[in-house]
PDB file of C-alpha atoms in Angstrom:
ATOM      1  CA  MET P 540    -161.304 -19.561 -78.512  1.00 87.00           C
ATOM      2  CA  LEU P 541    -160.098 -16.387 -76.852  1.00 96.00           C
ATOM      3  CA  HIS P 542    -156.972 -14.488 -77.821  1.00 96.00           C
ATOM      4  CA  LYS P 543    -154.464 -13.163 -75.251  1.00 97.00           C
ATOM      5  CA  ALA P 544    -153.344  -9.681 -76.075  1.00 96.00           C
ATOM      6  CA  ASP P 545    -149.900  -8.239 -75.246  1.00 96.00           C
ATOM      7  CA  ASN P 546    -151.314  -6.621 -72.096  1.00 96.00           C
ATOM      8  CA  GLY P 547    -152.503 -10.033 -70.848  1.00 97.00           C
ATOM      9  CA  ILE P 548    -156.203  -9.315 -71.417  1.00 98.00           C
ATOM     10  CA  TYR P 549    -158.101 -12.167 -73.094  1.00 98.00           C
ATOM     11  CA  THR P 550    -160.455 -11.033 -75.895  1.00 98.00           C
ATOM     12  CA  SER P 551    -162.951 -12.628 -78.190  1.00 98.00           C
ATOM     13  CA  PRO P 552    -162.336 -12.690 -81.943  1.00 97.00           C
ATOM     14  CA  LEU P 553    -166.164 -12.562 -82.397  1.00 97.00           C
ATOM     15  CA  LEU P 554    -166.570  -9.374 -80.381  1.00 98.00           C
ATOM     16  CA  SER P 555    -163.290  -7.837 -81.605  1.00 97.00           C
ATOM     17  CA  SER P 556    -164.817  -7.721 -85.065  1.00 94.00           C
ATOM     18  CA  ILE P 557    -167.508  -5.227 -83.817  1.00 95.00           C
ATOM     19  CA  GLU P 558    -166.470  -1.625 -84.553  1.00 91.00           C
ATOM     20  CA  GLY P 559    -166.024   0.501 -81.426  1.00 91.00           C
ATOM     21  CA  LEU P 560    -166.722  -2.317 -78.987  1.00 94.00           C
ATOM     22  CA  LYS P 561    -164.189  -2.817 -76.195  1.00 94.00           C
ATOM     23  CA  HIS P 562    -164.243  -5.919 -74.028  1.00 97.00           C
ATOM     24  CA  GLY P 563    -161.995  -8.478 -72.276  1.00 98.00           C
ATOM     25  CA  PHE P 564    -161.304 -10.844 -69.411  1.00 98.00           C
ATOM     26  CA  THR P 565    -158.502 -10.222 -66.921  1.00 98.00           C
ATOM     27  CA  THR P 566    -156.225 -12.834 -65.238  1.00 98.00           C
ATOM     28  CA  ARG P 567    -154.580 -13.205 -61.832  1.00 98.00           C
ATOM     29  CA  ALA P 568    -151.725 -11.043 -63.031  1.00 97.00           C
ATOM     30  CA  HIS P 569    -154.102  -8.050 -63.255  1.00 98.00           C
ATOM     31  CA  GLY P 570    -155.063  -8.261 -59.579  1.00 98.00           C
ATOM     32  CA  ASP P 571    -158.121  -8.902 -57.507  1.00 98.00           C
ATOM     33  CA  MET P 572    -161.112  -7.261 -59.113  1.00 98.00           C
ATOM     34  CA  ARG P 573    -163.169  -7.292 -55.998  1.00 96.00           C
ATOM     35  CA  HIS P 574    -161.438  -3.964 -55.307  1.00 96.00           C
ATOM     36  CA  LYS P 575    -162.722  -0.927 -57.148  1.00 94.00           C
ATOM     37  CA  ASN P 576    -159.196   0.560 -57.580  1.00 96.00           C
ATOM     38  CA  MET P 577    -158.152  -2.545 -59.481  1.00 96.00           C
ATOM     39  CA  ILE P 578    -161.101  -2.153 -61.893  1.00 96.00           C
ATOM     40  CA  VAL P 579    -160.143   1.515 -62.378  1.00 95.00           C
ATOM     41  CA  SER P 580    -156.573   0.436 -63.210  1.00 95.00           C
ATOM     42  CA  ILE P 581    -157.997  -1.631 -66.081  1.00 95.00           C
ATOM     43  CA  LEU P 582    -160.749   0.579 -67.399  1.00 93.00           C
ATOM     44  CA  GLY P 583    -159.315   4.010 -66.650  1.00 90.00           C
ATOM     45  CA  SER P 584    -160.508   6.735 -64.261  1.00 89.00           C
ATOM     46  CA  ASP P 585    -162.638   8.403 -66.891  1.00 86.00           C
ATOM     47  CA  VAL P 586    -164.760   5.362 -67.604  1.00 88.00           C
ATOM     48  CA  VAL P 587    -168.148   4.812 -65.852  1.00 90.00           C
ATOM     49  CA  PHE P 588    -168.643   1.184 -64.900  1.00 93.00           C
ATOM     50  CA  VAL P 589    -171.501  -0.718 -63.276  1.00 95.00           C
ATOM     51  CA  GLN P 590    -171.237  -3.951 -61.258  1.00 96.00           C
ATOM     52  CA  ALA P 591    -173.917  -6.452 -60.174  1.00 96.00           C
ATOM     53  CA  GLN P 592    -173.907  -7.573 -56.555  1.00 95.00           C
ATOM     54  CA  GLN P 593    -173.860 -11.175 -57.802  1.00 97.00           C
ATOM     55  CA  VAL P 594    -176.049 -13.196 -55.433  1.00 97.00           C
ATOM     56  CA  HIS P 595    -176.133 -16.372 -57.460  1.00 96.00           C
ATOM     57  CA  GLY P 596    -179.634 -15.695 -58.833  1.00 97.00           C
ATOM     58  CA  ALA P 597    -181.219 -15.009 -62.184  1.00 97.00           C
ATOM     59  CA  ASP P 598    -182.384 -11.403 -61.868  1.00 98.00           C
ATOM     60  CA  VAL P 599    -181.123  -8.899 -64.525  1.00 98.00           C
ATOM     61  CA  ALA P 600    -181.298  -5.161 -64.244  1.00 96.00           C
ATOM     62  CA  THR P 601    -181.418  -2.602 -67.092  1.00 95.00           C
ATOM     63  CA  ILE P 602    -179.088   0.360 -66.523  1.00 91.00           C
ATOM     64  CA  VAL P 603    -180.091   3.819 -67.721  1.00 81.00           C
ATOM     65  CA  PRO P 604    -177.433   5.691 -69.706  1.00 71.00           C
ATOM     66  CA  LYS P 605    -177.151   8.408 -67.044  1.00 76.00           C
ATOM     67  CA  THR P 606    -176.002   5.944 -64.417  1.00 78.00           C
ATOM     68  CA  GLN P 607    -172.694   6.717 -62.617  1.00 79.00           C
ATOM     69  CA  THR P 608    -170.214   4.130 -61.412  1.00 74.00           C
ATOM     70  CA  SER P 609    -172.146   1.947 -59.004  1.00 86.00           C
ATOM     71  CA  SER P 610    -173.132  -1.526 -57.862  1.00 91.00           C
ATOM     72  CA  MET P 611    -176.595  -2.840 -58.508  1.00 93.00           C
ATOM     73  CA  SER P 612    -177.929  -4.867 -55.551  1.00 93.00           C
ATOM     74  CA  SER P 613    -179.646  -8.246 -55.695  1.00 95.00           C
ATOM     75  CA  VAL P 614    -178.944  -8.971 -59.369  1.00 97.00           C
ATOM     76  CA  ASP P 615    -176.460 -11.159 -61.363  1.00 98.00           C
ATOM     77  CA  GLY P 616    -176.952  -9.622 -64.748  1.00 98.00           C
ATOM     78  CA  LEU P 617    -176.905  -6.130 -66.252  1.00 97.00           C
ATOM     79  CA  VAL P 618    -178.094  -4.610 -69.536  1.00 96.00           C
ATOM     80  CA  THR P 619    -177.782  -1.177 -71.027  1.00 94.00           C
ATOM     81  CA  THR P 620    -178.464   0.535 -74.352  1.00 88.00           C
ATOM     82  CA  SER P 621    -174.923   1.883 -74.140  1.00 67.00           C
ATOM     83  CA  ARG P 622    -175.677   4.815 -76.497  1.00 66.00           C
ATOM     84  CA  ARG P 623    -173.441   6.696 -74.130  1.00 63.00           C
ATOM     85  CA  ASN P 624    -169.776   5.863 -74.720  1.00 69.00           C
ATOM     86  CA  GLN P 625    -167.543   4.993 -71.812  1.00 82.00           C
ATOM     87  CA  LEU P 626    -170.387   3.246 -69.909  1.00 90.00           C
ATOM     88  CA  PHE P 627    -169.122  -0.260 -69.172  1.00 94.00           C
ATOM     89  CA  LEU P 628    -170.774  -3.280 -67.693  1.00 96.00           C
ATOM     90  CA  THR P 629    -168.629  -5.604 -65.617  1.00 97.00           C
ATOM     91  CA  VAL P 630    -168.813  -9.108 -64.150  1.00 98.00           C
ATOM     92  CA  ARG P 631    -166.468 -10.717 -61.597  1.00 98.00           C
ATOM     93  CA  THR P 632    -165.773 -14.457 -61.484  1.00 98.00           C
ATOM     94  CA  ALA P 633    -163.421 -17.130 -60.169  1.00 97.00           C
ATOM     95  CA  ASP P 634    -164.880 -20.471 -61.488  1.00 97.00           C
ATOM     96  CA  CYS P 635    -168.386 -19.247 -62.401  1.00 98.00           C
ATOM     97  CA  VAL P 636    -169.058 -18.437 -66.011  1.00 98.00           C
ATOM     98  CA  PRO P 637    -168.761 -14.719 -67.031  1.00 98.00           C
ATOM     99  CA  ILE P 638    -171.111 -13.899 -69.926  1.00 98.00           C
ATOM    100  CA  LEU P 639    -170.626 -10.863 -72.286  1.00 98.00           C
ATOM    101  CA  ALA P 640    -173.334 -10.135 -74.808  1.00 98.00           C
ATOM    102  CA  VAL P 641    -173.969  -7.383 -77.449  1.00 98.00           C
ATOM    103  CA  ASP P 642    -176.378  -6.440 -80.185  1.00 97.00           C
ATOM    104  CA  PRO P 643    -173.997  -4.459 -82.344  1.00 95.00           C
ATOM    105  CA  VAL P 644    -176.752  -3.013 -84.481  1.00 95.00           C
ATOM    106  CA  ARG P 645    -178.830  -1.529 -81.640  1.00 94.00           C
ATOM    107  CA  ARG P 646    -175.700  -1.029 -79.476  1.00 93.00           C
ATOM    108  CA  ILE P 647    -177.208  -2.892 -76.520  1.00 95.00           C
ATOM    109  CA  ILE P 648    -174.802  -4.719 -74.206  1.00 96.00           C
ATOM    110  CA  GLY P 649    -175.268  -7.164 -71.353  1.00 98.00           C
ATOM    111  CA  VAL P 650    -173.295  -9.187 -68.824  1.00 98.00           C
ATOM    112  CA  ALA P 651    -174.196 -12.030 -66.486  1.00 98.00           C
ATOM    113  CA  HIS P 652    -172.586 -14.085 -63.717  1.00 98.00           C
ATOM    114  CA  SER P 653    -173.615 -17.721 -64.224  1.00 98.00           C
ATOM    115  CA  GLY P 654    -172.541 -20.145 -61.484  1.00 97.00           C
ATOM    116  CA  TRP P 655    -174.344 -23.456 -60.941  1.00 96.00           C
ATOM    117  CA  LYS P 656    -177.276 -21.829 -59.206  1.00 97.00           C
ATOM    118  CA  GLY P 657    -177.629 -19.089 -61.822  1.00 97.00           C
ATOM    119  CA  THR P 658    -177.351 -21.635 -64.623  1.00 97.00           C
ATOM    120  CA  VAL P 659    -180.082 -23.746 -63.034  1.00 96.00           C
ATOM    121  CA  ALA P 660    -182.177 -20.617 -62.641  1.00 97.00           C
ATOM    122  CA  LYS P 661    -181.589 -19.907 -66.343  1.00 97.00           C
ATOM    123  CA  ILE P 662    -179.884 -16.551 -66.099  1.00 98.00           C
ATOM    124  CA  PRO P 663    -178.466 -16.911 -69.648  1.00 98.00           C
ATOM    125  CA  GLN P 664    -181.984 -16.857 -70.999  1.00 97.00           C
ATOM    126  CA  ALA P 665    -182.976 -14.045 -68.538  1.00 98.00           C
ATOM    127  CA  LEU P 666    -180.112 -11.936 -69.900  1.00 98.00           C
ATOM    128  CA  VAL P 667    -181.234 -12.382 -73.511  1.00 98.00           C
ATOM    129  CA  ARG P 668    -184.843 -11.593 -72.624  1.00 98.00           C
ATOM    130  CA  GLU P 669    -183.760  -8.402 -70.808  1.00 98.00           C
ATOM    131  CA  MET P 670    -181.695  -7.343 -73.868  1.00 98.00           C
ATOM    132  CA  ILE P 671    -184.667  -7.915 -76.130  1.00 98.00           C
ATOM    133  CA  ALA P 672    -186.922  -5.912 -73.748  1.00 97.00           C
ATOM    134  CA  ALA P 673    -184.420  -3.127 -74.056  1.00 96.00           C
ATOM    135  CA  GLY P 674    -184.693  -3.220 -77.827  1.00 96.00           C
ATOM    136  CA  ALA P 675    -182.174  -5.826 -78.961  1.00 97.00           C
ATOM    137  CA  ASP P 676    -182.931  -8.108 -81.883  1.00 98.00           C
ATOM    138  CA  CYS P 677    -182.224 -11.764 -80.962  1.00 98.00           C
ATOM    139  CA  LYS P 678    -180.814 -12.526 -84.447  1.00 98.00           C
ATOM    140  CA  ASN P 679    -178.129  -9.857 -83.871  1.00 98.00           C
ATOM    141  CA  ILE P 680    -177.014 -10.817 -80.384  1.00 98.00           C
ATOM    142  CA  CYS P 681    -173.478 -12.129 -79.991  1.00 98.00           C
ATOM    143  CA  VAL P 682    -172.499 -13.884 -76.766  1.00 98.00           C
ATOM    144  CA  VAL P 683    -169.075 -14.854 -75.344  1.00 98.00           C
ATOM    145  CA  LEU P 684    -168.452 -17.127 -72.357  1.00 98.00           C
ATOM    146  CA  GLY P 685    -165.214 -16.291 -70.581  1.00 98.00           C
ATOM    147  CA  PRO P 686    -162.821 -18.561 -68.622  1.00 98.00           C
ATOM    148  CA  SER P 687    -164.524 -20.727 -65.993  1.00 98.00           C
ATOM    149  CA  ILE P 688    -164.138 -24.106 -64.285  1.00 98.00           C
ATOM    150  CA  GLY P 689    -164.588 -26.916 -66.791  1.00 97.00           C
ATOM    151  CA  ALA P 690    -166.321 -30.265 -66.612  1.00 96.00           C
ATOM    152  CA  CYS P 691    -162.885 -31.808 -66.189  1.00 96.00           C
ATOM    153  CA  CYS P 692    -162.630 -30.354 -62.692  1.00 96.00           C
ATOM    154  CA  TYR P 693    -166.148 -29.366 -61.543  1.00 97.00           C
ATOM    155  CA  HIS P 694    -166.972 -32.388 -59.397  1.00 96.00           C
ATOM    156  CA  VAL P 695    -170.326 -31.920 -57.610  1.00 96.00           C
ATOM    157  CA  ASN P 696    -172.531 -33.866 -55.208  1.00 95.00           C
ATOM    158  CA  ASP P 697    -175.732 -35.707 -56.120  1.00 93.00           C
ATOM    159  CA  ASP P 698    -177.909 -32.794 -54.965  1.00 94.00           C
ATOM    160  CA  ARG P 699    -176.515 -30.512 -57.694  1.00 94.00           C
ATOM    161  CA  LYS P 700    -177.096 -33.263 -60.255  1.00 93.00           C
ATOM    162  CA  LYS P 701    -180.682 -33.525 -59.130  1.00 93.00           C
ATOM    163  CA  ALA P 702    -181.064 -29.738 -59.344  1.00 94.00           C
ATOM    164  CA  PHE P 703    -180.005 -29.828 -62.979  1.00 93.00           C
ATOM    165  CA  ILE P 704    -182.375 -32.636 -63.760  1.00 93.00           C
ATOM    166  CA  ARG P 705    -185.249 -30.827 -62.128  1.00 93.00           C
ATOM    167  CA  ALA P 706    -184.503 -27.716 -64.171  1.00 92.00           C
ATOM    168  CA  PHE P 707    -183.746 -29.306 -67.501  1.00 91.00           C
ATOM    169  CA  GLY P 708    -185.096 -32.878 -67.504  1.00 84.00           C
ATOM    170  CA  ASP P 709    -183.433 -36.277 -67.559  1.00 67.00           C
ATOM    171  CA  LEU P 710    -181.444 -35.392 -70.631  1.00 61.00           C
ATOM    172  CA  ALA P 711    -180.048 -32.181 -69.059  1.00 75.00           C
ATOM    173  CA  LYS P 712    -177.027 -31.096 -70.920  1.00 81.00           C
ATOM    174  CA  GLY P 713    -174.094 -30.297 -68.636  1.00 91.00           C
ATOM    175  CA  ILE P 714    -174.136 -33.433 -66.509  1.00 93.00           C
ATOM    176  CA  VAL P 715    -171.055 -35.588 -66.969  1.00 92.00           C
ATOM    177  CA  GLU P 716    -170.548 -38.839 -65.135  1.00 92.00           C
ATOM    178  CA  LYS P 717    -167.226 -40.623 -65.033  1.00 91.00           C
ATOM    179  CA  ASP P 718    -165.541 -43.010 -62.680  1.00 91.00           C
ATOM    180  CA  GLY P 719    -168.698 -42.996 -60.494  1.00 92.00           C
ATOM    181  CA  LYS P 720    -168.537 -39.272 -59.994  1.00 95.00           C
ATOM    182  CA  VAL P 721    -170.724 -36.387 -61.221  1.00 95.00           C
ATOM    183  CA  PHE P 722    -169.270 -33.356 -62.968  1.00 96.00           C
ATOM    184  CA  LEU P 723    -171.041 -30.259 -64.338  1.00 96.00           C
ATOM    185  CA  ASP P 724    -170.315 -28.677 -67.695  1.00 96.00           C
ATOM    186  CA  LEU P 725    -171.727 -25.209 -67.162  1.00 96.00           C
ATOM    187  CA  GLU P 726    -170.415 -23.987 -70.517  1.00 96.00           C
ATOM    188  CA  LYS P 727    -172.304 -26.692 -72.463  1.00 95.00           C
ATOM    189  CA  ASN P 728    -175.559 -26.049 -70.530  1.00 96.00           C
ATOM    190  CA  ILE P 729    -175.329 -22.283 -71.103  1.00 96.00           C
ATOM    191  CA  ILE P 730    -174.745 -22.805 -74.866  1.00 96.00           C
ATOM    192  CA  ASP P 731    -177.821 -25.055 -74.902  1.00 95.00           C
ATOM    193  CA  GLN P 732    -179.875 -22.324 -73.174  1.00 96.00           C
ATOM    194  CA  LEU P 733    -178.674 -19.666 -75.570  1.00 97.00           C
ATOM    195  CA  ARG P 734    -179.480 -21.857 -78.611  1.00 96.00           C
ATOM    196  CA  PHE P 735    -182.904 -22.649 -77.182  1.00 95.00           C
ATOM    197  CA  ILE P 736    -183.818 -18.998 -76.810  1.00 97.00           C
ATOM    198  CA  GLY P 737    -182.763 -18.211 -80.355  1.00 97.00           C
ATOM    199  CA  ILE P 738    -179.076 -17.144 -80.382  1.00 98.00           C
ATOM    200  CA  ALA P 739    -177.396 -18.297 -83.590  1.00 98.00           C
ATOM    201  CA  LYS P 740    -174.692 -20.918 -83.219  1.00 97.00           C
ATOM    202  CA  HIS P 741    -172.182 -18.729 -85.030  1.00 98.00           C
ATOM    203  CA  HIS P 742    -172.920 -15.847 -82.637  1.00 98.00           C
ATOM    204  CA  ILE P 743    -171.735 -17.828 -79.618  1.00 98.00           C
ATOM    205  CA  GLU P 744    -168.070 -18.089 -78.660  1.00 98.00           C
ATOM    206  CA  THR P 745    -166.534 -19.915 -75.694  1.00 97.00           C
ATOM    207  CA  ALA P 746    -163.223 -19.629 -73.915  1.00 96.00           C
ATOM    208  CA  SER P 747    -162.891 -23.395 -73.526  1.00 91.00           C
ATOM    209  CA  MET P 748    -160.378 -22.655 -70.773  1.00 96.00           C
ATOM    210  CA  CYS P 749    -160.683 -24.256 -67.368  1.00 97.00           C
ATOM    211  CA  ASN P 750    -159.686 -21.963 -64.460  1.00 95.00           C
ATOM    212  CA  SER P 751    -158.691 -24.956 -62.340  1.00 96.00           C
ATOM    213  CA  CYS P 752    -156.539 -26.550 -65.014  1.00 97.00           C
ATOM    214  CA  LEU P 753    -154.875 -23.235 -65.825  1.00 97.00           C
ATOM    215  CA  TYR P 754    -154.245 -22.271 -62.227  1.00 95.00           C
ATOM    216  CA  PRO P 755    -152.325 -19.973 -61.513  1.00 94.00           C
ATOM    217  CA  GLU P 756    -153.123 -18.064 -64.732  1.00 97.00           C
ATOM    218  CA  PHE P 757    -156.580 -17.537 -63.329  1.00 98.00           C
ATOM    219  CA  PHE P 758    -158.087 -17.294 -59.838  1.00 98.00           C
ATOM    220  CA  SER P 759    -160.070 -20.396 -58.877  1.00 97.00           C
ATOM    221  CA  TYR P 760    -162.455 -20.588 -56.028  1.00 96.00           C
ATOM    222  CA  ARG P 761    -161.764 -24.327 -55.674  1.00 94.00           C
ATOM    223  CA  LYS P 762    -157.972 -24.089 -55.784  1.00 95.00           C
ATOM    224  CA  ASP P 763    -157.113 -20.841 -54.168  1.00 96.00           C
ATOM    225  CA  THR P 764    -156.721 -20.413 -50.375  1.00 96.00           C
ATOM    226  CA  LYS P 765    -158.232 -17.564 -48.419  1.00 94.00           C
ATOM    227  CA  GLU P 766    -154.850 -15.742 -48.710  1.00 97.00           C
ATOM    228  CA  THR P 767    -154.499 -16.198 -52.491  1.00 97.00           C
ATOM    229  CA  PHE P 768    -158.074 -15.899 -53.622  1.00 97.00           C
ATOM    230  CA  GLY P 769    -159.369 -13.124 -55.850  1.00 98.00           C
ATOM    231  CA  GLU P 770    -161.702 -12.512 -58.810  1.00 98.00           C
ATOM    232  CA  MET P 771    -161.190 -11.747 -62.464  1.00 98.00           C
ATOM    233  CA  LEU P 772    -163.078  -9.093 -64.437  1.00 98.00           C
ATOM    234  CA  GLY P 773    -165.113  -9.422 -67.586  1.00 98.00           C
ATOM    235  CA  PHE P 774    -166.033  -6.033 -69.140  1.00 98.00           C
ATOM    236  CA  ILE P 775    -167.815  -4.705 -72.210  1.00 97.00           C
ATOM    237  CA  GLY P 776    -168.636  -1.258 -73.522  1.00 94.00           C
ATOM    238  CA  PHE P 777    -168.283   1.032 -76.519  1.00 90.00           C
ATOM    239  CA  GLU P 778    -165.294   3.212 -77.358  1.00 75.00           C
ATOM    240  CA  SER P 779    -162.815   5.360 -75.445  1.00 52.00           C
ATOM    241  CA  LEU P 780    -161.424   2.515 -73.258  1.00 44.00           C
ATOM    242  CA  ARG P 781    -157.857   2.720 -72.099  1.00 45.00           C
ATOM    243  CA  ILE P 782    -156.295  -0.515 -70.902  1.00 45.00           C
ATOM    244  CA  LEU P 783    -153.222  -0.428 -68.659  1.00 41.00           C
TER     245      LEU P 783
END
């Protein structure tokens, strides 16, 4: 369960226990994070941050420490060794699941944007594999899933149900059927993928907060109108972060 700080940023008790690591998830009150100036207002003008283009796929890019503030095209996940302080990875969401990950021993961080397409394409596992390729040890990796739409509200059509079954089999975790309707539990499926690839149960923390139920605390793609829609920010990096 996440904790809401005095500045309104939601943080993870699991990640907060890691010395020097700064992270969090914004809310609607912090503004629309599709705009670079809004990200700067959260991270500070002296922080370098990298964004993924977020195309609802499963590709993950490794960022070299010398990277300047930029957006990486055609990917939904990012990894860096983060041996350089003030280099932050970010992910923007408004119903999809934001994933923050870290190996605190090797100081390797990662983020991923996992909507239904990315979840079916197994981006949670792709993120962990990319972190391992960068030098992370699977037994050290800690993962936090931020606020996203829950199974209570994520009603989908039969085609999406079939996509999950094709990807994960007849016993696919994340499919919930009630009152003749199909709902997806992305959080449960992502946890299952992380456990399958070797992430320890006690190294996984979830927000257990539904954007739709908690509207208007959070932006929600399904509830917002074109005029009110925006995206929240998930961010992670080591040291020297100034918030608000």
